[in-house]
Amino acid sequence: MGGYHRGERAVQERAGFARQAGQARGAIGNTVPDVAVAFLAQQPHLVAGATDERGRIWATQLTGEPGFLTVPGPHTLRIGTLPPPEDPLAPLLTGAGSGSGPVPVGLIGIEPATRRRMRMNGRAVRDGDGLRVELDQVISNCPKYIQKRDHHHPAEATPLPRKAVDSTELSPAQQRTLRTADTFFVATASDRGDTDASHRGGNPGFVQVLSPRLLRWPDYAGNAMFLTLGNLELNPAAGLFVPGWETGTSLHLTGSARTVWDEEEVARTPGAQRLVEFEITAVREVASASPLRWSAPAYSRFNPPTAA
């Protein structure tokens, strides 16, 4: 993909960052640099976002032993695993490439221990026991708002079975999970279906639960590209993935989002340049979704304080 689409340009202009966005465009390519090939080979997980057959966007996590992510060509990523049946994107990604053709996906590889991350967007097809993604965008990202964590596999002799629970709103326990979250991932897509996955981080409390079906979070200073907000300008559909760092539980939310520009509203949230409100239409929580367990976080020094 060449330059920014009209939604991204509109948000860049409104936010007053058009010049900075033009300078940042050089960080967007369509090939995987050698240093990124080595980075991906070391990762045990990858976050992915896509739109299901009902038009809902979901974000999820794919896990594997380091080496399950490979780069067979400069424009291609191979993912050596598929999501488990309980995953909300399992039907779509398992059948990717059949019927209606390749599936647009947004991907983000993130290494909390070193606060490194990279975004990749492209089109996925089923490839044996995994996926092959032809990449349209490869994006370098800064380390802001990433909480430092180390990962390990659990010492459980017998893993607990995966179990999925669906609902249309957040339970009290899920609301507590979000109120104490320091990290989540958000997937969006343009009006043409081109998909992106992005990281959001902050101190616990940065995600506000306004009701069982309505969330709000601050949009902090970033890379000035506004890839997420630009997609929302054209297509309000969005999906959130909240990792259970200590338990392996995955919380998946899908719904619609909008950017809040009201200066008085924004001023009530420390560090916010804008706000995003997310209305939930469906929730899926999958227990024991991931075999990975992570250490307690060391919070990023860039995290603004949260409102009292």
Coordinates of N, CA and C in Angstrom, one line a residue, residues 121-281:
N121 N 0.6 -5.8 8.3 CA -0.7 -5.9 7.8 C -0.7 -6.6 6.4
G122 N -1.6 -7.5 6.1 CA -1.6 -8.2 4.9 C -2.8 -9.1 4.7
R123 N -2.6 -10.1 3.9 CA -3.6 -11.0 3.5 C -3.2 -12.5 3.7
A124 N -4.0 -13.2 4.5 CA -3.7 -14.5 5.0 C -4.4 -15.6 4.2
V125 N -3.7 -16.7 4.0 CA -4.3 -17.9 3.4 C -3.8 -19.1 4.3
R126 N -4.6 -20.2 4.4 CA -4.2 -21.4 5.1 C -3.0 -22.0 4.4
D127 N -2.1 -22.4 5.2 CA -0.8 -23.0 4.7 C -0.5 -24.2 5.5
G128 N -1.1 -25.4 5.2 CA -0.8 -26.6 6.0 C -1.4 -26.4 7.4
D129 N -0.5 -26.5 8.4 CA -0.9 -26.4 9.8 C -0.8 -24.9 10.3
G130 N -0.7 -24.0 9.4 CA -0.6 -22.6 9.8 C -1.1 -21.7 8.7
L131 N -0.6 -20.5 8.7 CA -1.0 -19.4 7.8 C 0.2 -18.8 7.0
R132 N -0.1 -18.4 5.8 CA 0.9 -17.6 5.1 C 0.3 -16.3 4.8
V133 N 1.0 -15.2 5.2 CA 0.5 -13.9 5.1 C 1.4 -13.1 4.1
E134 N 0.8 -12.6 3.0 CA 1.4 -11.7 2.0 C 1.3 -10.3 2.6
L135 N 2.4 -9.7 2.9 CA 2.4 -8.4 3.6 C 2.2 -7.2 2.7
D136 N 1.3 -6.3 3.1 CA 1.2 -5.0 2.4 C 1.8 -3.9 3.2
Q137 N 1.9 -4.0 4.5 CA 2.5 -3.0 5.3 C 3.4 -3.6 6.4
V138 N 4.6 -3.1 6.6 CA 5.4 -3.5 7.8 C 5.8 -2.2 8.4
I139 N 5.5 -2.0 9.7 CA 5.6 -0.7 10.4 C 6.4 -0.8 11.6
S140 N 7.4 0.0 11.7 CA 8.2 0.1 12.9 C 7.5 0.9 13.9
N141 N 7.5 0.5 15.2 CA 6.8 1.2 16.3 C 7.8 1.5 17.4
C142 N 7.5 2.6 18.2 CA 8.3 3.0 19.3 C 7.9 2.2 20.5
P143 N 8.7 2.2 21.6 CA 8.4 1.4 22.8 C 7.5 2.0 23.8
K144 N 6.9 3.2 23.5 CA 6.1 3.9 24.5 C 5.0 3.0 25.0
Y145 N 4.7 3.1 26.3 CA 3.5 2.5 26.9 C 3.5 1.0 27.0
I146 N 4.6 0.4 26.7 CA 4.7 -1.1 26.8 C 5.2 -1.4 28.2
Q147 N 4.5 -2.2 29.0 CA 5.0 -2.7 30.3 C 5.9 -3.8 30.1
K148 N 7.0 -3.7 30.8 CA 8.1 -4.8 30.7 C 7.6 -6.0 31.5
R149 N 7.7 -7.2 30.8 CA 7.3 -8.5 31.4 C 8.2 -9.6 30.7
D150 N 8.5 -10.6 31.5 CA 9.2 -11.8 31.0 C 8.2 -12.9 30.9
H151 N 8.3 -13.8 29.9 CA 7.4 -14.9 29.8 C 8.0 -16.2 30.2
H152 N 7.2 -17.2 30.6 CA 7.6 -18.5 30.9 C 6.5 -19.5 30.6
H153 N 6.7 -20.7 30.5 CA 5.7 -21.7 30.4 C 5.3 -22.1 31.8
P154 N 4.0 -22.4 32.1 CA 3.6 -22.8 33.4 C 4.2 -24.2 33.8
A155 N 4.3 -24.4 35.1 CA 4.8 -25.7 35.6 C 3.7 -26.7 35.8
E156 N 2.5 -26.5 35.3 CA 1.4 -27.4 35.5 C 1.7 -28.7 34.7
A157 N 1.6 -29.8 35.4 CA 1.8 -31.1 34.8 C 0.7 -31.4 33.7
T158 N -0.5 -31.0 34.1 CA -1.7 -31.2 33.2 C -2.4 -29.9 32.9
P159 N -2.3 -29.3 31.7 CA -2.9 -28.1 31.5 C -4.4 -28.1 31.7
L160 N -5.0 -27.0 32.2 CA -6.4 -27.0 32.4 C -7.1 -26.9 31.0
P161 N -8.3 -27.5 30.8 CA -8.9 -27.5 29.5 C -9.4 -26.1 29.2
R162 N -9.3 -25.7 27.9 CA -9.9 -24.5 27.4 C -11.4 -24.5 27.5
K163 N -11.9 -23.3 27.8 CA -13.4 -23.2 27.9 C -13.8 -21.8 27.5
A164 N -14.8 -21.7 26.6 CA -15.2 -20.4 26.1 C -16.6 -20.1 26.7
V165 N -16.7 -18.9 27.1 CA -18.0 -18.3 27.6 C -18.4 -17.1 26.8
D166 N -19.6 -17.1 26.2 CA -20.0 -15.9 25.4 C -21.1 -15.1 26.1
S167 N -21.1 -13.8 25.9 CA -22.1 -12.9 26.4 C -22.2 -11.7 25.6
T168 N -23.1 -10.8 25.9 CA -23.3 -9.6 25.2 C -22.9 -8.4 26.0
E169 N -22.4 -8.6 27.2 CA -21.9 -7.5 28.1 C -20.9 -8.1 29.1
L170 N -20.2 -7.2 29.7 CA -19.2 -7.6 30.7 C -19.7 -8.0 32.0
S171 N -19.2 -9.1 32.5 CA -19.6 -9.6 33.8 C -18.9 -8.7 34.8
P172 N -19.3 -8.7 36.1 CA -18.5 -7.9 37.1 C -17.1 -8.3 37.2
A173 N -16.7 -9.6 37.0 CA -15.3 -10.0 37.0 C -14.6 -9.4 35.8
Q174 N -15.2 -9.5 34.7 CA -14.6 -8.9 33.4 C -14.4 -7.4 33.5
Q175 N -15.4 -6.7 34.2 CA -15.2 -5.3 34.4 C -14.0 -5.0 35.3
R176 N -13.8 -5.8 36.3 CA -12.6 -5.7 37.1 C -11.3 -5.9 36.4
T177 N -11.3 -6.9 35.5 CA -10.2 -7.2 34.6 C -9.8 -5.9 33.8
L178 N -10.8 -5.3 33.2 CA -10.5 -4.1 32.4 C -10.1 -2.9 33.2
R179 N -10.7 -2.8 34.4 CA -10.3 -1.6 35.2 C -8.9 -1.7 35.8
T180 N -8.4 -2.9 35.9 CA -7.0 -3.1 36.3 C -6.0 -3.4 35.2
A181 N -6.5 -3.4 34.0 CA -5.6 -3.8 32.8 C -4.6 -2.7 32.6
D182 N -3.4 -3.1 32.2 CA -2.4 -2.1 31.8 C -2.0 -2.2 30.3
T183 N -2.7 -3.2 29.6 CA -2.4 -3.5 28.2 C -3.6 -4.1 27.6
F184 N -3.9 -3.7 26.4 CA -4.8 -4.4 25.5 C -4.4 -4.1 24.1
F185 N -5.0 -4.9 23.2 CA -4.8 -4.7 21.7 C -6.1 -4.5 21.0
V186 N -6.0 -3.6 20.0 CA -7.2 -3.2 19.3 C -7.0 -3.5 17.8
A187 N -8.0 -4.1 17.2 CA -8.0 -4.3 15.8 C -9.1 -3.5 15.1
T188 N -8.7 -2.9 14.0 CA -9.7 -2.1 13.2 C -9.4 -2.4 11.7
A189 N -10.3 -1.8 10.9 CA -10.2 -2.0 9.4 C -10.7 -0.8 8.7
S190 N -10.2 -0.5 7.6 CA -10.7 0.6 6.7 C -12.0 0.2 6.1
D191 N -12.6 1.1 5.4 CA -13.8 0.8 4.7 C -13.6 -0.1 3.5
R192 N -12.3 -0.4 3.1 CA -12.0 -1.4 2.1 C -11.7 -2.7 2.7
G193 N -11.6 -2.8 4.0 CA -11.4 -4.1 4.7 C -9.9 -4.3 5.1
D194 N -9.0 -3.3 4.7 CA -7.6 -3.5 5.1 C -7.5 -3.3 6.6
T195 N -6.8 -4.3 7.2 CA -6.9 -4.5 8.7 C -5.6 -4.2 9.4
D196 N -5.8 -3.7 10.6 CA -4.6 -3.3 11.4 C -4.8 -3.7 12.9
A197 N -3.7 -4.1 13.5 CA -3.8 -4.4 15.0 C -2.8 -3.5 15.7
S198 N -3.2 -3.0 16.8 CA -2.3 -2.0 17.5 C -2.3 -2.3 19.0
H199 N -1.3 -1.9 19.7 CA -1.1 -2.0 21.1 C -1.6 -0.7 21.8
R200 N -2.2 -0.9 23.0 CA -2.6 0.2 23.9 C -2.1 -0.2 25.3
G201 N -1.4 0.8 25.9 CA -0.9 0.5 27.3 C -1.0 1.8 28.1
G202 N -1.0 1.5 29.4 CA -1.1 2.6 30.4 C -1.0 2.1 31.8
N203 N -1.1 2.9 32.8 CA -1.1 2.4 34.2 C -2.5 1.9 34.4
P204 N -2.6 0.9 35.3 CA -4.0 0.4 35.7 C -4.9 1.5 36.0
G205 N -6.1 1.4 35.4 CA -7.1 2.4 35.5 C -7.2 3.3 34.2
F206 N -6.3 3.1 33.3 CA -6.4 3.9 32.1 C -7.6 3.5 31.2
V207 N -8.1 2.3 31.4 CA -9.3 1.9 30.7 C -10.5 2.1 31.7
Q208 N -11.4 2.9 31.3 CA -12.6 3.3 32.1 C -13.8 2.4 31.6
V209 N -14.4 1.8 32.6 CA -15.6 1.0 32.3 C -16.8 1.8 32.7
L210 N -17.5 2.4 31.7 CA -18.6 3.3 31.9 C -19.9 2.6 32.2
S211 N -20.0 1.4 31.7 CA -21.1 0.5 31.9 C -20.7 -0.9 31.4
P212 N -21.6 -1.9 31.6 CA -21.2 -3.3 31.2 C -21.0 -3.4 29.7
R213 N -21.4 -2.3 28.9 CA -21.3 -2.4 27.5 C -20.6 -1.2 26.9
L214 N -20.0 -0.4 27.7 CA -19.3 0.8 27.2 C -18.0 1.1 27.9
L215 N -16.9 1.2 27.1 CA -15.5 1.5 27.6 C -15.1 2.8 27.1
R216 N -14.1 3.4 27.8 CA -13.4 4.6 27.3 C -12.0 4.5 27.7
W217 N -11.1 4.9 26.7 CA -9.7 5.0 27.1 C -9.1 6.2 26.4
P218 N -7.9 6.7 27.0 CA -7.3 7.8 26.4 C -6.4 7.5 25.2
D219 N -6.3 8.4 24.3 CA -5.4 8.2 23.1 C -4.2 9.1 23.5
Y220 N -3.1 8.5 23.8 CA -1.9 9.2 24.2 C -1.1 9.6 23.0
A221 N -0.1 10.5 23.2 CA 0.8 10.9 22.1 C 1.5 9.7 21.6
G222 N 1.5 9.6 20.2 CA 2.1 8.4 19.6 C 2.9 8.8 18.4
N223 N 2.8 8.0 17.3 CA 3.7 8.2 16.2 C 3.1 9.1 15.1
A224 N 2.0 9.7 15.4 CA 1.3 10.7 14.5 C 0.7 10.1 13.2
M225 N 0.8 8.7 13.1 CA 0.2 8.1 11.9 C -1.3 8.0 12.0
F226 N -1.8 7.7 13.2 CA -3.2 7.5 13.5 C -3.9 6.4 12.6
L227 N -3.2 5.3 12.5 CA -3.7 4.2 11.7 C -5.0 3.6 12.3
T228 N -5.1 3.5 13.7 CA -6.3 3.0 14.3 C -7.4 4.0 14.2
L229 N -7.2 5.3 14.6 CA -8.2 6.3 14.5 C -8.6 6.6 13.1
G230 N -7.7 6.5 12.2 CA -8.0 6.7 10.7 C -9.0 5.6 10.2
N231 N -8.7 4.4 10.6 CA -9.7 3.3 10.3 C -11.1 3.6 10.9
L232 N -11.1 4.0 12.1 CA -12.4 4.3 12.8 C -13.1 5.5 12.1
E233 N -12.4 6.4 11.5 CA -13.0 7.5 10.8 C -13.9 7.0 9.6
L234 N -13.5 5.8 9.1 CA -14.2 5.3 7.9 C -15.1 4.1 8.3
N235 N -14.7 3.4 9.4 CA -15.4 2.1 9.7 C -15.3 2.0 11.2
P236 N -16.5 2.1 11.9 CA -16.4 2.1 13.4 C -16.2 0.7 14.0
A237 N -16.3 -0.3 13.2 CA -16.1 -1.7 13.8 C -14.7 -1.8 14.4
A238 N -14.6 -2.5 15.6 CA -13.3 -2.7 16.2 C -13.4 -4.0 17.1
G239 N -12.3 -4.5 17.4 CA -12.2 -5.7 18.3 C -11.1 -5.5 19.3
L240 N -11.3 -5.9 20.5 CA -10.2 -5.8 21.6 C -9.8 -7.2 22.1
F241 N -8.6 -7.3 22.4 CA -8.0 -8.5 23.0 C -7.3 -8.1 24.3
V242 N -7.7 -8.6 25.4 CA -7.1 -8.3 26.7 C -6.4 -9.6 27.2
P243 N -5.1 -9.7 27.2 CA -4.4 -10.9 27.7 C -4.5 -11.1 29.2
G244 N -4.7 -12.3 29.6 CA -4.5 -12.7 31.0 C -3.1 -13.1 31.2
W245 N -2.2 -12.1 31.6 CA -0.8 -12.4 31.6 C -0.5 -13.5 32.6
E246 N -1.1 -13.6 33.7 CA -0.8 -14.5 34.8 C -1.6 -15.8 34.7
T247 N -2.7 -15.8 34.0 CA -3.6 -17.0 33.9 C -3.7 -17.7 32.6
G248 N -3.4 -17.0 31.5 CA -3.6 -17.5 30.2 C -4.9 -17.3 29.6
T249 N -5.8 -16.7 30.4 CA -7.2 -16.4 29.9 C -7.2 -15.3 28.9
S250 N -8.0 -15.4 27.8 CA -8.1 -14.4 26.8 C -9.5 -13.8 26.9
L251 N -9.5 -12.5 26.9 CA -10.8 -11.8 26.9 C -10.9 -11.0 25.6
H252 N -11.9 -11.4 24.8 CA -12.1 -10.9 23.4 C -13.4 -10.1 23.4
L253 N -13.4 -8.8 22.9 CA -14.5 -8.0 22.8 C -14.7 -7.5 21.4
T254 N -15.9 -7.4 20.9 CA -16.1 -6.8 19.5 C -17.3 -5.9 19.6
G255 N -17.2 -4.8 18.8 CA -18.2 -3.8 18.8 C -17.9 -2.7 17.9
S256 N -18.2 -1.4 18.3 CA -17.9 -0.3 17.5 C -17.3 0.8 18.4
A257 N -16.4 1.6 17.8 CA -15.7 2.7 18.5 C -15.8 4.0 17.8
R258 N -15.6 5.1 18.6 CA -15.6 6.4 18.0 C -14.6 7.2 18.8
T259 N -14.0 8.2 18.1 CA -13.1 9.1 18.7 C -13.8 10.3 19.3
V260 N -13.5 10.6 20.6 CA -14.0 11.8 21.3 C -13.0 12.9 21.2
W261 N -13.4 14.1 20.6 CA -12.6 15.2 20.4 C -12.9 16.3 21.4
D262 N -14.0 16.3 22.1 CA -14.4 17.4 23.0 C -13.3 17.7 24.0
E263 N -12.9 19.0 23.9 CA -11.7 19.4 24.7 C -12.0 19.3 26.2
E264 N -13.2 19.6 26.7 CA -13.5 19.5 28.1 C -13.5 18.1 28.6
E265 N -14.0 17.2 27.8 CA -14.0 15.8 28.1 C -12.6 15.2 28.2
V266 N -11.8 15.6 27.1 CA -10.4 15.1 27.1 C -9.6 15.6 28.2
A267 N -9.8 16.9 28.6 CA -9.0 17.5 29.7 C -9.2 16.8 31.0
R268 N -10.3 16.0 31.2 CA -10.5 15.3 32.5 C -9.6 14.1 32.6
T269 N -8.9 13.7 31.6 CA -8.1 12.5 31.6 C -6.6 12.8 31.4
P270 N -5.8 12.6 32.5 CA -4.4 13.0 32.4 C -3.7 12.4 31.2
G271 N -3.0 13.2 30.4 CA -2.2 12.7 29.3 C -2.9 12.5 28.0
A272 N -4.2 12.5 28.1 CA -5.0 12.2 26.9 C -4.9 13.4 25.9
Q273 N -4.8 13.0 24.6 CA -4.9 14.0 23.5 C -6.3 13.9 22.9
R274 N -6.9 12.7 23.0 CA -8.2 12.4 22.5 C -8.7 11.3 23.4
L275 N -10.0 10.9 23.3 CA -10.5 9.7 23.9 C -11.1 8.8 22.9
V276 N -11.2 7.5 23.2 CA -11.9 6.6 22.3 C -13.0 5.9 23.2
E277 N -14.2 5.9 22.7 CA -15.3 5.1 23.3 C -15.6 3.9 22.5
F278 N -15.8 2.8 23.2 CA -16.0 1.5 22.6 C -17.3 0.9 23.1
E279 N -18.3 0.6 22.2 CA -19.5 0.0 22.6 C -19.5 -1.5 22.3
I280 N -19.7 -2.3 23.3 CA -19.5 -3.8 23.1 C -20.8 -4.4 22.5
T281 N -20.7 -5.3 21.6 CA -21.8 -6.0 21.1 C -21.7 -7.5 21.4

